[in-house]
Amino acid sequence: MQKKEDALKGVKLFVLDMDGTVYLGDQLIEGALDFIREVDASEDRDFIFFTNNASRVPAVYVEKLHKLGLDVEESKVVTAGDVCAEFLKVNYPGARVYLNGTPVLEENWKEKEINLVEEDPDVAVQSFDTTLTYHKLDRICHYVRNGVPFIATHMDTNCPTEYGFMPDCGAMCSLITDSTGVKPRFLGKPWKETVDMVAEITGYKAEEMAFVGDRLYTDVATGVNNGAKGFLVLTGEADMQTVAESDVEPTCIYDSLNEMRKYL
């Protein structure tokens, strides 16, 4: 693990998680905006937001960040839902897709010309669906059990909130796997498709990126497993006990974005 004062050397792009890193629920984490503004004001560093939380779309996050005091363009926000939609276009062009997702994600995918259907799909996708019902679970289990390819937007088990945690996409997928015996093809962080999409959007190389977040198995692993750096902040899901029990070793650990700012 690198020293805190050395770890930021060579980083040109900070790929920032949001939930548990910049805010918890509707509560801004102290010092997070100061870090982002300092990076934004620098001449040789940049930032982009990437969240595995596909229950929302970039426009929603832009509005939320505005309410918290930060104005950014929609192009600065990427979600696991965006990666999954692109993956479907490349690997299943024109496919009939059954999606368990929020209404805003459904509408976003329709705008991206993903062919969403309720019956006879070619692919079944589970996302972080805060409108999940037993009927939806029954339908996707039926399709997966009968051989339809099973894809998940991301693997996060829990989503951090200001009051604790709520079940995320990974937990929902565990239920489907328990019922069907089939594991999904996960996308989002920590998979290579995420790094490739960030590189395409920003023009930075993997070795110039640092993925920053509160989860070892997604945020940090994205960086350290794919040629970038992975910085852990202790403001969300992971703590030092989690680090001790994990096979993923962060490039560096900071208490928060606020502490990281001191080493810019």
mmCIF file of C-alpha atoms in Angstrom:
data_model
loop_
_atom_site.group_PDB
_atom_site.id
_atom_site.type_symbol
_atom_site.label_atom_id
_atom_site.label_comp_id
_atom_site.label_asym_id
_atom_site.label_seq_id
_atom_site.Cartn_x
_atom_site.Cartn_y
_atom_site.Cartn_z
ATOM 1 C CA MET A 1 0.000 0.000 0.000
ATOM 2 C CA GLN A 2 1.369 3.412 -0.950
ATOM 3 C CA LYS A 3 1.935 6.287 1.457
ATOM 4 C CA LYS A 4 -0.782 8.920 1.479
ATOM 5 C CA GLU A 5 1.580 11.626 0.293
ATOM 6 C CA ASP A 6 2.805 9.510 -2.648
ATOM 7 C CA ALA A 7 -0.379 7.808 -3.826
ATOM 8 C CA LEU A 8 -1.802 10.775 -5.742
ATOM 9 C CA LYS A 9 1.284 11.218 -7.919
ATOM 10 C CA GLY A 10 0.496 10.590 -11.573
ATOM 11 C CA VAL A 11 -3.272 10.706 -11.104
ATOM 12 C CA LYS A 12 -4.902 12.861 -13.765
ATOM 13 C CA LEU A 13 -8.503 11.661 -13.434
ATOM 14 C CA PHE A 14 -10.383 10.935 -10.221
ATOM 15 C CA VAL A 15 -13.328 8.606 -10.892
ATOM 16 C CA LEU A 16 -15.505 9.348 -7.894
ATOM 17 C CA ASP A 17 -18.199 7.172 -6.408
ATOM 18 C CA MET A 18 -21.134 9.139 -4.967
ATOM 19 C CA ASP A 19 -23.167 7.144 -2.412
ATOM 20 C CA GLY A 20 -20.977 6.821 0.687
ATOM 21 C CA THR A 21 -18.183 8.915 -0.828
ATOM 22 C CA VAL A 22 -19.626 12.345 -1.645
ATOM 23 C CA TYR A 23 -22.880 12.014 0.291
ATOM 24 C CA LEU A 24 -24.959 9.665 2.407
ATOM 25 C CA GLY A 25 -28.601 9.800 1.336
ATOM 26 C CA ASP A 26 -29.333 13.537 1.223
ATOM 27 C CA GLN A 27 -26.480 14.467 3.569
ATOM 28 C CA LEU A 28 -23.278 15.846 2.080
ATOM 29 C CA ILE A 29 -20.112 14.320 3.571
ATOM 30 C CA GLU A 30 -17.949 17.011 5.149
ATOM 31 C CA GLY A 31 -15.194 18.291 2.867
ATOM 32 C CA ALA A 32 -16.306 16.378 -0.234
ATOM 33 C CA LEU A 33 -17.199 19.494 -2.217
ATOM 34 C CA ASP A 34 -13.939 21.173 -1.212
ATOM 35 C CA PHE A 35 -12.022 18.228 -2.700
ATOM 36 C CA ILE A 36 -14.025 18.293 -5.948
ATOM 37 C CA ARG A 37 -13.695 22.061 -6.337
ATOM 38 C CA GLU A 38 -9.942 21.935 -5.753
ATOM 39 C CA VAL A 39 -9.523 19.221 -8.407
ATOM 40 C CA ASP A 40 -11.750 21.183 -10.790
ATOM 41 C CA ALA A 41 -9.666 24.317 -10.296
ATOM 42 C CA SER A 42 -6.373 22.544 -11.008
ATOM 43 C CA GLU A 43 -4.761 22.650 -14.441
ATOM 44 C CA ASP A 44 -3.589 19.045 -14.652
ATOM 45 C CA ARG A 45 -6.349 17.048 -12.925
ATOM 46 C CA ASP A 46 -9.958 16.249 -13.676
ATOM 47 C CA PHE A 47 -12.835 14.276 -12.189
ATOM 48 C CA ILE A 48 -15.857 12.307 -13.271
ATOM 49 C CA PHE A 49 -18.564 10.642 -11.211
ATOM 50 C CA PHE A 50 -19.256 6.949 -11.636
ATOM 51 C CA THR A 51 -21.869 5.236 -9.533
ATOM 52 C CA ASN A 52 -23.019 1.638 -9.594
ATOM 53 C CA ASN A 53 -26.417 2.864 -8.410
ATOM 54 C CA ALA A 54 -28.458 2.286 -11.559
ATOM 55 C CA SER A 55 -31.768 3.056 -9.859
ATOM 56 C CA ARG A 56 -31.213 6.623 -11.052
ATOM 57 C CA VAL A 57 -29.936 8.182 -14.276
ATOM 58 C CA PRO A 58 -27.319 10.938 -14.797
ATOM 59 C CA ALA A 59 -29.896 13.754 -14.997
ATOM 60 C CA VAL A 60 -31.223 12.816 -11.547
ATOM 61 C CA TYR A 61 -27.722 12.862 -10.072
ATOM 62 C CA VAL A 62 -26.998 16.250 -11.656
ATOM 63 C CA GLU A 63 -30.092 17.641 -9.931
ATOM 64 C CA LYS A 64 -29.140 16.033 -6.616
ATOM 65 C CA LEU A 65 -25.606 17.414 -6.784
ATOM 66 C CA HIS A 66 -27.048 20.852 -7.585
ATOM 67 C CA LYS A 67 -29.157 20.730 -4.427
ATOM 68 C CA LEU A 68 -26.036 19.799 -2.460
ATOM 69 C CA GLY A 69 -24.160 22.792 -3.872
ATOM 70 C CA LEU A 70 -22.288 21.410 -6.887
ATOM 71 C CA ASP A 71 -23.187 22.204 -10.484
ATOM 72 C CA VAL A 72 -21.885 19.734 -13.079
ATOM 73 C CA GLU A 73 -22.729 18.838 -16.644
ATOM 74 C CA GLU A 74 -24.622 15.598 -17.267
ATOM 75 C CA SER A 75 -21.565 14.312 -19.152
ATOM 76 C CA LYS A 76 -19.696 14.271 -15.812
ATOM 77 C CA VAL A 77 -21.952 11.501 -14.457
ATOM 78 C CA VAL A 78 -21.885 7.857 -15.578
ATOM 79 C CA THR A 79 -23.803 4.965 -14.018
ATOM 80 C CA ALA A 80 -23.669 1.186 -14.203
ATOM 81 C CA GLY A 81 -26.937 1.479 -16.113
ATOM 82 C CA ASP A 82 -25.096 3.322 -18.898
ATOM 83 C CA VAL A 83 -22.414 0.610 -19.053
ATOM 84 C CA CYS A 84 -25.057 -2.119 -19.157
ATOM 85 C CA ALA A 85 -27.011 -0.421 -21.940
ATOM 86 C CA GLU A 86 -23.843 -0.106 -24.025
ATOM 87 C CA PHE A 87 -22.951 -3.752 -23.287
ATOM 88 C CA LEU A 88 -26.370 -4.855 -24.544
ATOM 89 C CA LYS A 89 -26.035 -2.813 -27.734
ATOM 90 C CA VAL A 90 -22.632 -4.324 -28.524
ATOM 91 C CA ASN A 91 -23.232 -7.913 -27.438
ATOM 92 C CA TYR A 92 -26.995 -8.329 -28.001
ATOM 93 C CA PRO A 93 -27.867 -5.905 -30.816
ATOM 94 C CA GLY A 94 -31.611 -5.598 -31.312
ATOM 95 C CA ALA A 95 -32.339 -8.036 -28.478
ATOM 96 C CA ARG A 96 -35.646 -8.175 -26.621
ATOM 97 C CA VAL A 97 -34.726 -7.203 -23.058
ATOM 98 C CA TYR A 98 -36.666 -7.873 -19.861
ATOM 99 C CA LEU A 99 -35.557 -5.315 -17.235
ATOM 100 C CA ASN A 100 -36.241 -5.197 -13.530
ATOM 101 C CA GLY A 101 -35.411 -1.556 -12.927
ATOM 102 C CA THR A 102 -36.865 1.738 -11.794
ATOM 103 C CA PRO A 103 -39.198 3.718 -14.075
ATOM 104 C CA VAL A 104 -36.475 6.326 -14.716
ATOM 105 C CA LEU A 105 -34.034 3.610 -15.837
ATOM 106 C CA GLU A 106 -36.678 2.057 -18.079
ATOM 107 C CA GLU A 107 -37.351 5.414 -19.707
ATOM 108 C CA ASN A 108 -33.623 6.093 -20.096
ATOM 109 C CA TRP A 109 -33.079 2.743 -21.826
ATOM 110 C CA LYS A 110 -36.005 3.356 -24.152
ATOM 111 C CA GLU A 111 -34.344 6.641 -25.120
ATOM 112 C CA LYS A 112 -31.166 4.647 -25.808
ATOM 113 C CA GLU A 113 -33.297 2.410 -28.094
ATOM 114 C CA ILE A 114 -33.055 -0.698 -25.925
ATOM 115 C CA ASN A 115 -36.017 -2.921 -26.864
ATOM 116 C CA LEU A 116 -37.732 -3.519 -23.493
ATOM 117 C CA VAL A 117 -40.347 -6.260 -23.340
ATOM 118 C CA GLU A 118 -42.432 -8.052 -20.712
ATOM 119 C CA GLU A 119 -42.735 -11.400 -22.498
ATOM 120 C CA ASP A 120 -40.429 -13.718 -24.475
ATOM 121 C CA PRO A 121 -37.138 -11.834 -23.864
ATOM 122 C CA ASP A 122 -33.733 -12.668 -25.336
ATOM 123 C CA VAL A 123 -31.959 -11.254 -22.247
ATOM 124 C CA ALA A 124 -33.052 -10.711 -18.631
ATOM 125 C CA VAL A 125 -31.534 -7.842 -16.637
ATOM 126 C CA GLN A 126 -31.742 -7.149 -12.914
ATOM 127 C CA SER A 127 -30.849 -3.680 -11.666
ATOM 128 C CA PHE A 128 -31.151 -1.870 -8.327
ATOM 129 C CA ASP A 129 -34.931 -1.782 -8.474
ATOM 130 C CA THR A 130 -36.493 0.220 -5.631
ATOM 131 C CA THR A 131 -39.888 -0.595 -7.201
ATOM 132 C CA LEU A 132 -39.259 -4.349 -7.051
ATOM 133 C CA THR A 133 -42.321 -6.567 -6.562
ATOM 134 C CA TYR A 134 -42.853 -10.286 -6.137
ATOM 135 C CA HIS A 135 -44.353 -10.364 -9.634
ATOM 136 C CA LYS A 136 -41.133 -8.919 -11.092
ATOM 137 C CA LEU A 137 -38.995 -11.428 -9.192
ATOM 138 C CA ASP A 138 -41.194 -14.287 -10.336
ATOM 139 C CA ARG A 139 -40.950 -13.191 -13.990
ATOM 140 C CA ILE A 140 -37.167 -12.837 -14.081
ATOM 141 C CA CYS A 141 -36.695 -16.146 -12.234
ATOM 142 C CA HIS A 142 -38.966 -17.816 -14.779
ATOM 143 C CA TYR A 143 -36.938 -16.451 -17.706
ATOM 144 C CA VAL A 144 -33.541 -17.223 -16.168
ATOM 145 C CA ARG A 145 -34.623 -20.717 -15.126
ATOM 146 C CA ASN A 146 -35.582 -21.385 -18.722
ATOM 147 C CA GLY A 147 -32.207 -20.419 -20.147
ATOM 148 C CA VAL A 148 -32.481 -16.687 -20.913
ATOM 149 C CA PRO A 149 -29.075 -15.008 -20.362
ATOM 150 C CA PHE A 150 -28.995 -13.314 -16.938
ATOM 151 C CA ILE A 151 -27.247 -9.923 -16.650
ATOM 152 C CA ALA A 152 -27.017 -7.546 -13.691
ATOM 153 C CA THR A 153 -26.179 -3.854 -13.879
ATOM 154 C CA HIS A 154 -23.893 -4.110 -10.826
ATOM 155 C CA MET A 155 -22.928 -6.332 -7.905
ATOM 156 C CA ASP A 156 -23.307 -4.041 -4.852
ATOM 157 C CA THR A 157 -25.030 -5.888 -2.007
ATOM 158 C CA ASN A 158 -26.032 -2.810 -0.013
ATOM 159 C CA CYS A 159 -26.566 0.859 -0.792
ATOM 160 C CA PRO A 160 -25.380 3.192 2.011
ATOM 161 C CA THR A 161 -27.866 5.767 3.288
ATOM 162 C CA GLU A 162 -27.887 8.358 6.043
ATOM 163 C CA TYR A 163 -29.638 5.824 8.308
ATOM 164 C CA GLY A 164 -27.586 2.717 7.467
ATOM 165 C CA PHE A 165 -27.963 0.451 4.421
ATOM 166 C CA MET A 166 -30.659 -0.717 2.037
ATOM 167 C CA PRO A 167 -30.611 -3.870 -0.157
ATOM 168 C CA ASP A 168 -28.965 -3.225 -3.515
ATOM 169 C CA CYS A 169 -28.775 -5.101 -6.822
ATOM 170 C CA GLY A 170 -26.400 -7.804 -5.579
ATOM 171 C CA ALA A 171 -28.793 -8.816 -2.818
ATOM 172 C CA MET A 172 -31.656 -9.009 -5.299
ATOM 173 C CA CYS A 173 -29.529 -11.150 -7.610
ATOM 174 C CA SER A 174 -28.723 -13.519 -4.735
ATOM 175 C CA LEU A 175 -32.410 -14.248 -4.355
ATOM 176 C CA ILE A 176 -32.715 -14.956 -8.091
ATOM 177 C CA THR A 177 -29.624 -17.181 -8.006
ATOM 178 C CA ASP A 178 -30.928 -19.083 -4.973
ATOM 179 C CA SER A 179 -34.162 -19.752 -6.838
ATOM 180 C CA THR A 180 -32.704 -20.617 -10.253
ATOM 181 C CA GLY A 181 -29.153 -21.816 -9.581
ATOM 182 C CA VAL A 182 -27.894 -19.298 -12.162
ATOM 183 C CA LYS A 183 -25.429 -16.506 -11.384
ATOM 184 C CA PRO A 184 -25.643 -13.266 -13.381
ATOM 185 C CA ARG A 185 -23.043 -11.652 -15.602
ATOM 186 C CA PHE A 186 -22.313 -8.562 -13.491
ATOM 187 C CA LEU A 187 -21.396 -5.211 -15.067
ATOM 188 C CA GLY A 188 -20.530 -1.797 -13.608
ATOM 189 C CA LYS A 189 -17.688 -1.644 -11.104
ATOM 190 C CA PRO A 190 -15.300 -3.542 -10.756
ATOM 191 C CA TRP A 191 -15.402 -4.911 -14.296
ATOM 192 C CA LYS A 192 -13.172 -3.880 -17.189
ATOM 193 C CA GLU A 193 -16.125 -2.565 -19.240
ATOM 194 C CA THR A 194 -16.391 0.290 -16.747
ATOM 195 C CA VAL A 195 -12.750 1.340 -17.175
ATOM 196 C CA ASP A 196 -13.097 1.079 -20.952
ATOM 197 C CA MET A 197 -16.182 3.314 -20.941
ATOM 198 C CA VAL A 198 -14.539 5.937 -18.708
ATOM 199 C CA ALA A 199 -11.469 5.930 -20.987
ATOM 200 C CA GLU A 200 -13.652 6.382 -24.054
ATOM 201 C CA ILE A 201 -15.601 9.243 -22.496
ATOM 202 C CA THR A 202 -12.662 11.141 -20.992
ATOM 203 C CA GLY A 203 -9.661 10.258 -23.159
ATOM 204 C CA TYR A 204 -7.530 9.305 -20.138
ATOM 205 C CA LYS A 205 -5.600 6.046 -19.948
ATOM 206 C CA ALA A 206 -6.244 3.551 -17.145
ATOM 207 C CA GLU A 207 -2.851 4.245 -15.562
ATOM 208 C CA GLU A 208 -3.829 7.931 -15.255
ATOM 209 C CA MET A 209 -7.031 7.135 -13.325
ATOM 210 C CA ALA A 210 -7.819 6.632 -9.660
ATOM 211 C CA PHE A 211 -11.131 5.045 -8.732
ATOM 212 C CA VAL A 212 -12.261 6.452 -5.393
ATOM 213 C CA GLY A 213 -15.013 5.031 -3.224
ATOM 214 C CA ASP A 214 -16.216 3.407 -0.025
ATOM 215 C CA ARG A 215 -16.352 -0.218 -1.239
ATOM 216 C CA LEU A 216 -13.393 -2.521 -1.687
ATOM 217 C CA TYR A 217 -15.053 -5.070 -3.945
ATOM 218 C CA THR A 218 -16.358 -2.508 -6.446
ATOM 219 C CA ASP A 219 -14.729 0.942 -6.261
ATOM 220 C CA VAL A 220 -11.220 -0.089 -5.222
ATOM 221 C CA ALA A 221 -11.191 -3.349 -7.182
ATOM 222 C CA THR A 222 -12.076 -1.503 -10.400
ATOM 223 C CA GLY A 223 -8.816 0.384 -10.192
ATOM 224 C CA VAL A 224 -6.392 -2.201 -8.842
ATOM 225 C CA ASN A 225 -7.691 -5.002 -11.091
ATOM 226 C CA ASN A 226 -7.681 -3.000 -14.324
ATOM 227 C CA GLY A 227 -4.455 -1.018 -14.467
ATOM 228 C CA ALA A 228 -5.572 2.048 -12.493
ATOM 229 C CA LYS A 229 -5.324 3.055 -8.824
ATOM 230 C CA GLY A 230 -7.986 2.266 -6.238
ATOM 231 C CA PHE A 231 -8.445 4.591 -3.251
ATOM 232 C CA LEU A 232 -10.674 3.624 -0.324
ATOM 233 C CA VAL A 233 -12.475 6.251 1.766
ATOM 234 C CA LEU A 234 -13.922 5.247 5.134
ATOM 235 C CA THR A 235 -17.135 7.270 4.902
ATOM 236 C CA GLY A 236 -19.509 4.532 3.701
ATOM 237 C CA GLU A 237 -19.634 0.751 3.649
ATOM 238 C CA ALA A 238 -16.043 -0.377 4.363
ATOM 239 C CA ASP A 239 -14.070 -0.016 7.582
ATOM 240 C CA MET A 240 -10.619 -1.238 8.590
ATOM 241 C CA GLN A 241 -12.043 -4.608 9.647
ATOM 242 C CA THR A 242 -13.402 -4.990 6.103
ATOM 243 C CA VAL A 243 -9.934 -4.213 4.758
ATOM 244 C CA ALA A 244 -8.350 -6.858 6.992
ATOM 245 C CA GLU A 245 -10.794 -9.502 5.753
ATOM 246 C CA SER A 246 -10.630 -8.586 2.049
ATOM 247 C CA ASP A 247 -8.444 -9.954 -0.732
ATOM 248 C CA VAL A 248 -8.570 -6.521 -2.406
ATOM 249 C CA GLU A 249 -5.700 -4.266 -1.340
ATOM 250 C CA PRO A 250 -6.294 -0.540 -1.910
ATOM 251 C CA THR A 251 -3.580 1.587 -3.432
ATOM 252 C CA CYS A 252 -4.162 3.841 -0.435
ATOM 253 C CA ILE A 253 -6.743 4.436 2.317
ATOM 254 C CA TYR A 254 -8.020 7.857 3.330
ATOM 255 C CA ASP A 255 -10.509 8.770 6.030
ATOM 256 C CA SER A 256 -12.481 10.827 3.504
ATOM 257 C CA LEU A 257 -12.230 12.989 0.402
ATOM 258 C CA ASN A 258 -11.541 15.800 2.824
ATOM 259 C CA GLU A 259 -8.361 14.068 4.028
ATOM 260 C CA MET A 260 -7.364 13.228 0.447
ATOM 261 C CA ARG A 261 -7.610 16.915 -0.412
ATOM 262 C CA LYS A 262 -4.707 17.644 1.947
ATOM 263 C CA TYR A 263 -2.404 15.589 -0.280
ATOM 264 C CA LEU A 264 -3.395 17.057 -3.647
#
